[in-house]
Amino acid sequence: MELKIQKLHPNAEIPQQATAGAAGIDLRACCDAPIVLQPMQRMAVPTGLAIELPNAETVALVFARSGMALKQGLAMANGVGVIDSDYRGEVAVLVVNLSSKTIKINHGERIAQLVCMPVLLPQIVGVDALSDTERGQGGFGSTGVK
């Protein structure tokens, strides 16, 4: 698969895999000055990049970096960012500071990871009823914890 990446800002960095076994590529902050996030503050951190996915059967997903989440409390404000195949704007990372301390993000700092995945595009069929299963409508802990 080929992922085309365009630099929208001259100081943006083209992402790379950190290791040969990494599932994603690291996205870096692209900012003229450090970004300061207060506790519980949300922000869109620019990357200075735009991408072009190969087709409509592909999606790019933006995930938090686990080390930053654990050590600093930096999480994705939207859980997982979804970049559709027809989007050509700047990739921004929507973050939230879940810690009780201020977090500073510097230019070039790895802030998220981008993973490309296939998309199953279903044929939508409206029905009057769904098939029965043993579980049925049980959810939210209905199967227990042990």
mmCIF file of N, CA and C in Angstrom:
data_model
loop_
_atom_site.group_PDB
_atom_site.id
_atom_site.type_symbol
_atom_site.label_atom_id
_atom_site.label_comp_id
_atom_site.label_asym_id
_atom_site.label_seq_id
_atom_site.Cartn_x
_atom_site.Cartn_y
_atom_site.Cartn_z
ATOM 1 N N MET A 1 0.838 -1.178 0.000
ATOM 2 C CA MET A 1 0.000 0.000 0.000
ATOM 3 C C MET A 1 0.885 1.244 0.000
ATOM 4 N N GLU A 2 0.455 2.245 -0.709
ATOM 5 C CA GLU A 2 1.195 3.499 -0.761
ATOM 6 C C GLU A 2 0.380 4.588 -0.057
ATOM 7 N N LEU A 3 1.022 5.300 0.865
ATOM 8 C CA LEU A 3 0.408 6.433 1.549
ATOM 9 C C LEU A 3 1.158 7.683 1.112
ATOM 10 N N LYS A 4 0.460 8.560 0.415
ATOM 11 C CA LYS A 4 1.080 9.804 -0.037
ATOM 12 C C LYS A 4 0.963 10.838 1.083
ATOM 13 N N ILE A 5 2.077 11.512 1.385
ATOM 14 C CA ILE A 5 2.112 12.506 2.453
ATOM 15 C C ILE A 5 2.657 13.815 1.890
ATOM 16 N N GLN A 6 1.907 14.889 2.102
ATOM 17 C CA GLN A 6 2.312 16.219 1.632
ATOM 18 C C GLN A 6 2.655 17.091 2.835
ATOM 19 N N LYS A 7 3.798 17.756 2.757
ATOM 20 C CA LYS A 7 4.176 18.716 3.785
ATOM 21 C C LYS A 7 3.456 20.036 3.491
ATOM 22 N N LEU A 8 2.632 20.476 4.434
ATOM 23 C CA LEU A 8 1.924 21.748 4.305
ATOM 24 C C LEU A 8 2.697 22.885 4.959
ATOM 25 N N HIS A 9 3.642 22.519 5.796
ATOM 26 C CA HIS A 9 4.460 23.488 6.527
ATOM 27 C C HIS A 9 5.924 23.099 6.291
ATOM 28 N N PRO A 10 6.804 24.056 6.039
ATOM 29 C CA PRO A 10 8.199 23.700 5.739
ATOM 30 C C PRO A 10 8.919 22.976 6.875
ATOM 31 N N ASN A 11 8.475 23.151 8.105
ATOM 32 C CA ASN A 11 9.126 22.483 9.241
ATOM 33 C C ASN A 11 8.446 21.176 9.644
ATOM 34 N N ALA A 12 7.427 20.768 8.904
ATOM 35 C CA ALA A 12 6.767 19.493 9.193
ATOM 36 C C ALA A 12 7.724 18.344 8.910
ATOM 37 N N GLU A 13 7.541 17.253 9.639
ATOM 38 C CA GLU A 13 8.396 16.079 9.456
ATOM 39 C C GLU A 13 7.572 14.911 8.924
ATOM 40 N N ILE A 14 8.054 14.306 7.845
ATOM 41 C CA ILE A 14 7.390 13.132 7.278
ATOM 42 C C ILE A 14 7.502 11.995 8.296
ATOM 43 N N PRO A 15 6.373 11.389 8.690
ATOM 44 C CA PRO A 15 6.420 10.345 9.717
ATOM 45 C C PRO A 15 7.062 9.053 9.232
ATOM 46 N N GLN A 16 7.641 8.345 10.173
ATOM 47 C CA GLN A 16 8.300 7.063 9.907
ATOM 48 C C GLN A 16 7.917 6.079 11.013
ATOM 49 N N GLN A 17 8.117 4.804 10.747
ATOM 50 C CA GLN A 17 7.982 3.791 11.793
ATOM 51 C C GLN A 17 9.151 3.940 12.757
ATOM 52 N N ALA A 18 8.873 3.804 14.054
ATOM 53 C CA ALA A 18 9.951 3.879 15.047
ATOM 54 C C ALA A 18 10.783 2.598 15.040
ATOM 55 N N THR A 19 10.126 1.472 14.791
ATOM 56 C CA THR A 19 10.820 0.189 14.700
ATOM 57 C C THR A 19 10.220 -0.605 13.541
ATOM 58 N N ALA A 20 10.914 -1.628 13.092
ATOM 59 C CA ALA A 20 10.443 -2.431 11.962
ATOM 60 C C ALA A 20 9.118 -3.124 12.261
ATOM 61 N N GLY A 21 8.837 -3.405 13.521
ATOM 62 C CA GLY A 21 7.605 -4.096 13.890
ATOM 63 C C GLY A 21 6.466 -3.180 14.294
ATOM 64 N N ALA A 22 6.671 -1.863 14.216
ATOM 65 C CA ALA A 22 5.631 -0.915 14.619
ATOM 66 C C ALA A 22 4.454 -0.971 13.648
ATOM 67 N N ALA A 23 3.242 -0.988 14.192
ATOM 68 C CA ALA A 23 2.036 -1.023 13.363
ATOM 69 C C ALA A 23 1.722 0.336 12.769
ATOM 70 N N GLY A 24 2.177 1.398 13.434
ATOM 71 C CA GLY A 24 1.862 2.742 12.972
ATOM 72 C C GLY A 24 3.101 3.569 12.734
ATOM 73 N N ILE A 25 2.871 4.768 12.228
ATOM 74 C CA ILE A 25 3.938 5.735 12.029
ATOM 75 C C ILE A 25 3.688 6.898 12.982
ATOM 76 N N ASP A 26 4.755 7.446 13.515
ATOM 77 C CA ASP A 26 4.634 8.491 14.527
ATOM 78 C C ASP A 26 4.352 9.853 13.897
ATOM 79 N N LEU A 27 3.298 10.508 14.389
ATOM 80 C CA LEU A 27 2.982 11.873 13.986
ATOM 81 C C LEU A 27 3.644 12.834 14.961
ATOM 82 N N ARG A 28 4.196 13.906 14.434
ATOM 83 C CA ARG A 28 4.900 14.890 15.257
ATOM 84 C C ARG A 28 4.173 16.235 15.234
ATOM 85 N N ALA A 29 4.277 16.936 16.349
ATOM 86 C CA ALA A 29 3.703 18.277 16.431
ATOM 87 C C ALA A 29 4.457 19.213 15.500
ATOM 88 N N CYS A 30 3.728 20.083 14.845
ATOM 89 C CA CYS A 30 4.332 21.098 13.979
ATOM 90 C C CYS A 30 3.815 22.450 14.463
ATOM 91 N N CYS A 31 4.633 23.110 15.270
ATOM 92 C CA CYS A 31 4.191 24.366 15.884
ATOM 93 C C CYS A 31 5.348 25.348 15.958
ATOM 94 N N ASP A 32 5.031 26.621 15.804
ATOM 95 C CA ASP A 32 6.051 27.663 15.835
ATOM 96 C C ASP A 32 6.538 27.952 17.251
ATOM 97 N N ALA A 33 5.687 27.682 18.237
ATOM 98 C CA ALA A 33 6.033 27.873 19.650
ATOM 99 C C ALA A 33 5.486 26.684 20.418
ATOM 100 N N PRO A 34 6.052 26.381 21.589
ATOM 101 C CA PRO A 34 5.527 25.270 22.380
ATOM 102 C C PRO A 34 4.036 25.438 22.668
ATOM 103 N N ILE A 35 3.325 24.318 22.665
ATOM 104 C CA ILE A 35 1.900 24.298 22.988
ATOM 105 C C ILE A 35 1.779 23.895 24.450
ATOM 106 N N VAL A 36 1.053 24.680 25.222
ATOM 107 C CA VAL A 36 0.878 24.399 26.646
ATOM 108 C C VAL A 36 -0.573 24.002 26.887
ATOM 109 N N LEU A 37 -0.742 22.827 27.470
ATOM 110 C CA LEU A 37 -2.077 22.305 27.781
ATOM 111 C C LEU A 37 -2.261 22.271 29.290
ATOM 112 N N GLN A 38 -3.262 22.968 29.769
ATOM 113 C CA GLN A 38 -3.601 22.936 31.189
ATOM 114 C C GLN A 38 -4.385 21.651 31.486
ATOM 115 N N PRO A 39 -4.482 21.233 32.729
ATOM 116 C CA PRO A 39 -5.271 20.048 33.076
ATOM 117 C C PRO A 39 -6.687 20.144 32.498
ATOM 118 N N MET A 40 -7.117 19.085 31.880
ATOM 119 C CA MET A 40 -8.435 18.912 31.257
ATOM 120 C C MET A 40 -8.643 19.778 30.007
ATOM 121 N N GLN A 41 -7.640 20.476 29.554
ATOM 122 C CA GLN A 41 -7.757 21.283 28.343
ATOM 123 C C GLN A 41 -7.638 20.391 27.115
ATOM 124 N N ARG A 42 -8.431 20.704 26.095
ATOM 125 C CA ARG A 42 -8.411 19.993 24.822
ATOM 126 C C ARG A 42 -7.860 20.925 23.746
ATOM 127 N N MET A 43 -7.226 20.332 22.746
ATOM 128 C CA MET A 43 -6.663 21.140 21.673
ATOM 129 C C MET A 43 -6.408 20.269 20.442
ATOM 130 N N ALA A 44 -6.464 20.903 19.279
ATOM 131 C CA ALA A 44 -6.059 20.254 18.031
ATOM 132 C C ALA A 44 -4.609 20.644 17.773
ATOM 133 N N VAL A 45 -3.721 19.672 17.826
ATOM 134 C CA VAL A 45 -2.294 19.919 17.609
ATOM 135 C C VAL A 45 -1.989 19.680 16.129
ATOM 136 N N PRO A 46 -1.480 20.695 15.445
ATOM 137 C CA PRO A 46 -1.193 20.536 14.016
ATOM 138 C C PRO A 46 0.023 19.641 13.766
ATOM 139 N N THR A 47 -0.007 18.948 12.624
ATOM 140 C CA THR A 47 1.136 18.139 12.204
ATOM 141 C C THR A 47 1.850 18.755 11.008
ATOM 142 N N GLY A 48 1.187 19.694 10.325
ATOM 143 C CA GLY A 48 1.779 20.286 9.131
ATOM 144 C C GLY A 48 1.750 19.354 7.932
ATOM 145 N N LEU A 49 0.936 18.294 8.006
ATOM 146 C CA LEU A 49 0.888 17.276 6.958
ATOM 147 C C LEU A 49 -0.533 17.041 6.463
ATOM 148 N N ALA A 50 -0.639 16.618 5.223
ATOM 149 C CA ALA A 50 -1.883 16.104 4.661
ATOM 150 C C ALA A 50 -1.558 14.752 4.041
ATOM 151 N N ILE A 51 -2.551 13.880 3.984
ATOM 152 C CA ILE A 51 -2.315 12.542 3.433
ATOM 153 C C ILE A 51 -3.312 12.225 2.329
ATOM 154 N N GLU A 52 -2.933 11.274 1.502
ATOM 155 C CA GLU A 52 -3.826 10.733 0.477
ATOM 156 C C GLU A 52 -3.795 9.214 0.576
ATOM 157 N N LEU A 53 -4.911 8.665 1.002
ATOM 158 C CA LEU A 53 -5.051 7.204 1.073
ATOM 159 C C LEU A 53 -5.327 6.669 -0.329
ATOM 160 N N PRO A 54 -5.000 5.390 -0.595
ATOM 161 C CA PRO A 54 -5.099 4.880 -1.962
ATOM 162 C C PRO A 54 -6.509 4.731 -2.511
ATOM 163 N N ASN A 55 -7.495 4.494 -1.634
ATOM 164 C CA ASN A 55 -8.852 4.266 -2.134
ATOM 165 C C ASN A 55 -9.857 4.323 -0.980
ATOM 166 N N ALA A 56 -11.134 4.197 -1.309
ATOM 167 C CA ALA A 56 -12.213 4.282 -0.320
ATOM 168 C C ALA A 56 -12.269 3.069 0.606
ATOM 169 N N GLU A 57 -11.519 2.042 0.296
ATOM 170 C CA GLU A 57 -11.486 0.864 1.170
ATOM 171 C C GLU A 57 -10.366 0.957 2.203
ATOM 172 N N THR A 58 -9.829 2.158 2.400
ATOM 173 C CA THR A 58 -8.739 2.369 3.345
ATOM 174 C C THR A 58 -9.082 3.544 4.255
ATOM 175 N N VAL A 59 -8.723 3.431 5.524
ATOM 176 C CA VAL A 59 -8.891 4.517 6.488
ATOM 177 C C VAL A 59 -7.576 4.699 7.241
ATOM 178 N N ALA A 60 -7.303 5.920 7.664
ATOM 179 C CA ALA A 60 -6.159 6.178 8.543
ATOM 180 C C ALA A 60 -6.730 6.495 9.924
ATOM 181 N N LEU A 61 -6.212 5.845 10.933
ATOM 182 C CA LEU A 61 -6.670 6.032 12.305
ATOM 183 C C LEU A 61 -5.548 6.633 13.132
ATOM 184 N N VAL A 62 -5.875 7.633 13.935
ATOM 185 C CA VAL A 62 -4.899 8.305 14.788
ATOM 186 C C VAL A 62 -5.117 7.832 16.223
ATOM 187 N N PHE A 63 -4.091 7.232 16.786
ATOM 188 C CA PHE A 63 -4.146 6.694 18.150
ATOM 189 C C PHE A 63 -3.169 7.438 19.053
ATOM 190 N N ALA A 64 -3.455 7.409 20.341
ATOM 191 C CA ALA A 64 -2.543 7.983 21.333
ATOM 192 C C ALA A 64 -1.265 7.156 21.372
ATOM 193 N N ARG A 65 -0.198 7.787 21.805
ATOM 194 C CA ARG A 65 1.041 7.059 22.080
ATOM 195 C C ARG A 65 0.948 6.609 23.533
ATOM 196 N N SER A 66 1.111 5.333 23.770
ATOM 197 C CA SER A 66 0.885 4.772 25.105
ATOM 198 C C SER A 66 1.811 5.370 26.160
ATOM 199 N N GLY A 67 3.058 5.645 25.812
ATOM 200 C CA GLY A 67 3.989 6.219 26.784
ATOM 201 C C GLY A 67 3.546 7.598 27.245
ATOM 202 N N MET A 68 3.076 8.422 26.326
ATOM 203 C CA MET A 68 2.618 9.761 26.695
ATOM 204 C C MET A 68 1.341 9.686 27.530
ATOM 205 N N ALA A 69 0.485 8.727 27.217
ATOM 206 C CA ALA A 69 -0.748 8.570 27.986
ATOM 207 C C ALA A 69 -0.429 8.156 29.420
ATOM 208 N N LEU A 70 0.477 7.197 29.576
ATOM 209 C CA LEU A 70 0.815 6.696 30.901
ATOM 210 C C LEU A 70 1.637 7.699 31.705
ATOM 211 N N LYS A 71 2.674 8.235 31.091
ATOM 212 C CA LYS A 71 3.612 9.089 31.831
ATOM 213 C C LYS A 71 3.140 10.525 31.997
ATOM 214 N N GLN A 72 2.391 11.049 31.015
ATOM 215 C CA GLN A 72 1.998 12.457 31.074
ATOM 216 C C GLN A 72 0.499 12.694 31.186
ATOM 217 N N GLY A 73 -0.306 11.692 30.844
ATOM 218 C CA GLY A 73 -1.756 11.881 30.865
ATOM 219 C C GLY A 73 -2.299 12.502 29.597
ATOM 220 N N LEU A 74 -1.511 12.466 28.503
ATOM 221 C CA LEU A 74 -1.963 13.011 27.222
ATOM 222 C C LEU A 74 -2.744 11.930 26.483
ATOM 223 N N ALA A 75 -4.009 12.197 26.219
ATOM 224 C CA ALA A 75 -4.884 11.219 25.578
ATOM 225 C C ALA A 75 -5.535 11.850 24.350
ATOM 226 N N MET A 76 -6.152 11.018 23.552
ATOM 227 C CA MET A 76 -6.904 11.505 22.405
ATOM 228 C C MET A 76 -8.253 12.014 22.905
ATOM 229 N N ALA A 77 -8.596 13.224 22.535
ATOM 230 C CA ALA A 77 -9.862 13.821 22.974
ATOM 231 C C ALA A 77 -11.057 13.106 22.358
ATOM 232 N N ASN A 78 -10.873 12.507 21.192
ATOM 233 C CA ASN A 78 -11.965 11.812 20.518
ATOM 234 C C ASN A 78 -11.777 10.294 20.535
ATOM 235 N N GLY A 79 -10.956 9.789 21.414
ATOM 236 C CA GLY A 79 -10.713 8.343 21.487
ATOM 237 C C GLY A 79 -9.769 7.895 20.395
ATOM 238 N N VAL A 80 -10.255 7.888 19.178
ATOM 239 C CA VAL A 80 -9.456 7.558 17.998
ATOM 240 C C VAL A 80 -9.852 8.534 16.903
ATOM 241 N N GLY A 81 -8.871 9.113 16.243
ATOM 242 C CA GLY A 81 -9.162 10.001 15.120
ATOM 243 C C GLY A 81 -9.342 9.195 13.853
ATOM 244 N N VAL A 82 -10.356 9.554 13.073
ATOM 245 C CA VAL A 82 -10.643 8.864 11.819
ATOM 246 C C VAL A 82 -10.377 9.818 10.662
ATOM 247 N N ILE A 83 -9.499 9.401 9.750
ATOM 248 C CA ILE A 83 -9.224 10.187 8.552
ATOM 249 C C ILE A 83 -9.763 9.408 7.362
ATOM 250 N N ASP A 84 -10.819 9.937 6.768
ATOM 251 C CA ASP A 84 -11.458 9.293 5.624
ATOM 252 C C ASP A 84 -10.599 9.413 4.376
ATOM 253 N N SER A 85 -10.823 8.517 3.430
ATOM 254 C CA SER A 85 -9.998 8.460 2.226
ATOM 255 C C SER A 85 -10.132 9.699 1.342
ATOM 256 N N ASP A 86 -11.218 10.441 1.468
ATOM 257 C CA ASP A 86 -11.396 11.624 0.617
ATOM 258 C C ASP A 86 -11.002 12.925 1.312
ATOM 259 N N TYR A 87 -10.444 12.883 2.515
ATOM 260 C CA TYR A 87 -10.016 14.082 3.225
ATOM 261 C C TYR A 87 -8.623 14.492 2.772
ATOM 262 N N ARG A 88 -8.447 15.770 2.447
ATOM 263 C CA ARG A 88 -7.152 16.268 1.989
ATOM 264 C C ARG A 88 -6.627 17.423 2.832
ATOM 265 N N GLY A 89 -7.282 17.728 3.939
ATOM 266 C CA GLY A 89 -6.830 18.818 4.799
ATOM 267 C C GLY A 89 -5.709 18.384 5.723
ATOM 268 N N GLU A 90 -5.277 19.310 6.556
ATOM 269 C CA GLU A 90 -4.193 19.028 7.493
ATOM 270 C C GLU A 90 -4.621 17.992 8.525
ATOM 271 N N VAL A 91 -3.742 17.060 8.797
ATOM 272 C CA VAL A 91 -3.955 16.092 9.865
ATOM 273 C C VAL A 91 -3.644 16.796 11.186
ATOM 274 N N ALA A 92 -4.631 16.842 12.063
ATOM 275 C CA ALA A 92 -4.450 17.413 13.389
ATOM 276 C C ALA A 92 -4.717 16.318 14.406
ATOM 277 N N VAL A 93 -4.050 16.394 15.532
ATOM 278 C CA VAL A 93 -4.212 15.405 16.590
ATOM 279 C C VAL A 93 -5.012 16.058 17.714
ATOM 280 N N LEU A 94 -6.206 15.536 17.968
ATOM 281 C CA LEU A 94 -7.078 16.092 18.999
ATOM 282 C C LEU A 94 -6.706 15.475 20.335
ATOM 283 N N VAL A 95 -6.095 16.270 21.200
ATOM 284 C CA VAL A 95 -5.584 15.762 22.473
ATOM 285 C C VAL A 95 -6.310 16.398 23.650
ATOM 286 N N VAL A 96 -6.218 15.728 24.783
ATOM 287 C CA VAL A 96 -6.726 16.254 26.044
ATOM 288 C C VAL A 96 -5.705 15.914 27.126
ATOM 289 N N ASN A 97 -5.489 16.850 28.025
ATOM 290 C CA ASN A 97 -4.586 16.646 29.157
ATOM 291 C C ASN A 97 -5.407 16.091 30.320
ATOM 292 N N LEU A 98 -5.276 14.810 30.586
ATOM 293 C CA LEU A 98 -6.026 14.165 31.664
ATOM 294 C C LEU A 98 -5.282 14.186 32.994
ATOM 295 N N SER A 99 -4.123 14.798 33.030
ATOM 296 C CA SER A 99 -3.339 14.845 34.262
ATOM 297 C C SER A 99 -3.717 16.085 35.083
ATOM 298 N N SER A 100 -3.130 16.193 36.256
ATOM 299 C CA SER A 100 -3.344 17.366 37.107
ATOM 300 C C SER A 100 -2.231 18.402 36.916
ATOM 301 N N LYS A 101 -1.337 18.154 35.954
ATOM 302 C CA LYS A 101 -0.211 19.052 35.698
ATOM 303 C C LYS A 101 -0.266 19.595 34.274
ATOM 304 N N THR A 102 0.371 20.724 34.067
ATOM 305 C CA THR A 102 0.485 21.308 32.737
ATOM 306 C C THR A 102 1.381 20.423 31.865
ATOM 307 N N ILE A 103 1.000 20.259 30.608
ATOM 308 C CA ILE A 103 1.796 19.501 29.648
ATOM 309 C C ILE A 103 2.264 20.463 28.563
ATOM 310 N N LYS A 104 3.540 20.379 28.223
ATOM 311 C CA LYS A 104 4.096 21.209 27.145
ATOM 312 C C LYS A 104 4.458 20.296 25.976
ATOM 313 N N ILE A 105 3.992 20.679 24.796
ATOM 314 C CA ILE A 105 4.287 19.945 23.566
ATOM 315 C C ILE A 105 5.171 20.839 22.700
ATOM 316 N N ASN A 106 6.338 20.335 22.359
ATOM 317 C CA ASN A 106 7.298 21.082 21.546
ATOM 318 C C ASN A 106 7.237 20.658 20.088
ATOM 319 N N HIS A 107 7.681 21.551 19.219
ATOM 320 C CA HIS A 107 7.759 21.220 17.796
ATOM 321 C C HIS A 107 8.606 19.956 17.605
ATOM 322 N N GLY A 108 8.127 19.072 16.764
ATOM 323 C CA GLY A 108 8.863 17.852 16.444
ATOM 324 C C GLY A 108 8.629 16.711 17.412
ATOM 325 N N GLU A 109 7.895 16.962 18.499
ATOM 326 C CA GLU A 109 7.634 15.908 19.480
ATOM 327 C C GLU A 109 6.615 14.920 18.919
ATOM 328 N N ARG A 110 6.910 13.633 19.107
ATOM 329 C CA ARG A 110 5.988 12.589 18.654
ATOM 330 C C ARG A 110 4.777 12.591 19.589
ATOM 331 N N ILE A 111 3.590 12.840 19.023
ATOM 332 C CA ILE A 111 2.395 13.008 19.860
ATOM 333 C C ILE A 111 1.309 11.978 19.612
ATOM 334 N N ALA A 112 1.384 11.245 18.522
ATOM 335 C CA ALA A 112 0.352 10.252 18.201
ATOM 336 C C ALA A 112 0.919 9.285 17.182
ATOM 337 N N GLN A 113 0.143 8.259 16.883
ATOM 338 C CA GLN A 113 0.563 7.330 15.841
ATOM 339 C C GLN A 113 -0.571 7.129 14.848
ATOM 340 N N LEU A 114 -0.204 7.014 13.594
ATOM 341 C CA LEU A 114 -1.147 6.847 12.500
ATOM 342 C C LEU A 114 -1.073 5.411 12.010
ATOM 343 N N VAL A 115 -2.228 4.758 11.963
ATOM 344 C CA VAL A 115 -2.317 3.373 11.502
ATOM 345 C C VAL A 115 -3.296 3.339 10.338
ATOM 346 N N CYS A 116 -2.900 2.744 9.224
ATOM 347 C CA CYS A 116 -3.781 2.580 8.067
ATOM 348 C C CYS A 116 -4.377 1.183 8.092
ATOM 349 N N MET A 117 -5.682 1.126 7.826
ATOM 350 C CA MET A 117 -6.384 -0.154 7.897
ATOM 351 C C MET A 117 -7.406 -0.267 6.772
ATOM 352 N N PRO A 118 -7.769 -1.508 6.423
ATOM 353 C CA PRO A 118 -8.837 -1.681 5.437
ATOM 354 C C PRO A 118 -10.195 -1.355 6.061
ATOM 355 N N VAL A 119 -11.123 -0.952 5.214
ATOM 356 C CA VAL A 119 -12.481 -0.631 5.640
ATOM 357 C C VAL A 119 -13.435 -1.592 4.945
ATOM 358 N N LEU A 120 -14.362 -2.149 5.692
ATOM 359 C CA LEU A 120 -15.425 -2.951 5.104
ATOM 360 C C LEU A 120 -16.613 -2.031 4.882
ATOM 361 N N LEU A 121 -16.987 -1.836 3.640
ATOM 362 C CA LEU A 121 -18.097 -0.955 3.316
ATOM 363 C C LEU A 121 -19.353 -1.807 3.136
ATOM 364 N N PRO A 122 -20.232 -1.823 4.154
ATOM 365 C CA PRO A 122 -21.391 -2.717 4.103
ATOM 366 C C PRO A 122 -22.494 -2.188 3.194
ATOM 367 N N GLN A 123 -23.288 -3.112 2.680
ATOM 368 C CA GLN A 123 -24.536 -2.746 2.017
ATOM 369 C C GLN A 123 -25.552 -2.617 3.140
ATOM 370 N N ILE A 124 -26.164 -1.461 3.308
ATOM 371 C CA ILE A 124 -27.092 -1.213 4.400
ATOM 372 C C ILE A 124 -28.449 -1.809 4.054
ATOM 373 N N VAL A 125 -28.974 -2.642 4.965
ATOM 374 C CA VAL A 125 -30.261 -3.296 4.765
ATOM 375 C C VAL A 125 -31.118 -3.042 6.004
ATOM 376 N N GLY A 126 -32.225 -2.325 5.842
ATOM 377 C CA GLY A 126 -33.159 -2.122 6.947
ATOM 378 C C GLY A 126 -34.011 -3.373 7.129
ATOM 379 N N VAL A 127 -34.146 -3.817 8.390
ATOM 380 C CA VAL A 127 -34.938 -5.020 8.679
ATOM 381 C C VAL A 127 -35.883 -4.738 9.840
ATOM 382 N N ASP A 128 -36.898 -5.578 9.999
ATOM 383 C CA ASP A 128 -37.854 -5.446 11.105
ATOM 384 C C ASP A 128 -37.346 -6.119 12.372
ATOM 385 N N ALA A 129 -36.460 -7.116 12.223
ATOM 386 C CA ALA A 129 -35.936 -7.833 13.389
ATOM 387 C C ALA A 129 -34.553 -8.372 13.068
ATOM 388 N N LEU A 130 -33.762 -8.602 14.125
ATOM 389 C CA LEU A 130 -32.440 -9.197 13.985
ATOM 390 C C LEU A 130 -32.493 -10.641 14.461
ATOM 391 N N SER A 131 -31.512 -11.459 14.049
ATOM 392 C CA SER A 131 -31.488 -12.859 14.471
ATOM 393 C C SER A 131 -31.220 -12.956 15.972
ATOM 394 N N ASP A 132 -31.713 -14.027 16.590
ATOM 395 C CA ASP A 132 -31.506 -14.261 18.018
ATOM 396 C C ASP A 132 -30.117 -14.844 18.261
ATOM 397 N N THR A 133 -29.528 -14.497 19.431
ATOM 398 C CA THR A 133 -28.276 -15.097 19.873
ATOM 399 C C THR A 133 -28.427 -15.471 21.333
ATOM 400 N N GLU A 134 -27.503 -16.275 21.835
ATOM 401 C CA GLU A 134 -27.544 -16.646 23.253
ATOM 402 C C GLU A 134 -27.415 -15.415 24.145
ATOM 403 N N ARG A 135 -26.586 -14.497 23.760
ATOM 404 C CA ARG A 135 -26.378 -13.268 24.542
ATOM 405 C C ARG A 135 -27.555 -12.302 24.434
ATOM 406 N N GLY A 136 -28.144 -12.221 23.265
ATOM 407 C CA GLY A 136 -29.258 -11.306 23.067
ATOM 408 C C GLY A 136 -28.868 -9.864 23.279
ATOM 409 N N GLN A 137 -29.634 -9.129 24.066
ATOM 410 C CA GLN A 137 -29.378 -7.707 24.305
ATOM 411 C C GLN A 137 -28.524 -7.456 25.525
ATOM 412 N N GLY A 138 -27.996 -8.509 26.137
ATOM 413 C CA GLY A 138 -27.160 -8.350 27.331
ATOM 414 C C GLY A 138 -25.877 -7.598 26.992
ATOM 415 N N GLY A 139 -25.552 -6.590 27.766
ATOM 416 C CA GLY A 139 -24.359 -5.810 27.537
ATOM 417 C C GLY A 139 -23.934 -5.107 28.811
ATOM 418 N N PHE A 140 -22.893 -4.315 28.732
ATOM 419 C CA PHE A 140 -22.436 -3.501 29.852
ATOM 420 C C PHE A 140 -22.199 -4.341 31.105
ATOM 421 N N GLY A 141 -21.404 -5.401 30.947
ATOM 422 C CA GLY A 141 -21.049 -6.241 32.092
ATOM 423 C C GLY A 141 -21.955 -7.436 32.302
ATOM 424 N N SER A 142 -22.862 -7.688 31.387
ATOM 425 C CA SER A 142 -23.820 -8.786 31.590
ATOM 426 C C SER A 142 -23.160 -10.152 31.609
ATOM 427 N N THR A 143 -21.938 -10.294 31.082
ATOM 428 C CA THR A 143 -21.258 -11.593 31.104
ATOM 429 C C THR A 143 -20.353 -11.747 32.316
ATOM 430 N N GLY A 144 -20.296 -10.751 33.198
ATOM 431 C CA GLY A 144 -19.494 -10.834 34.413
ATOM 432 C C GLY A 144 -18.047 -10.428 34.184
ATOM 433 N N VAL A 145 -17.224 -10.561 35.238
ATOM 434 C CA VAL A 145 -15.834 -10.198 35.136
ATOM 435 C C VAL A 145 -14.884 -11.376 35.336
ATOM 436 N N LYS A 146 -15.389 -12.515 35.711
ATOM 437 C CA LYS A 146 -14.540 -13.694 35.925
ATOM 438 C C LYS A 146 -14.933 -14.826 35.013
#
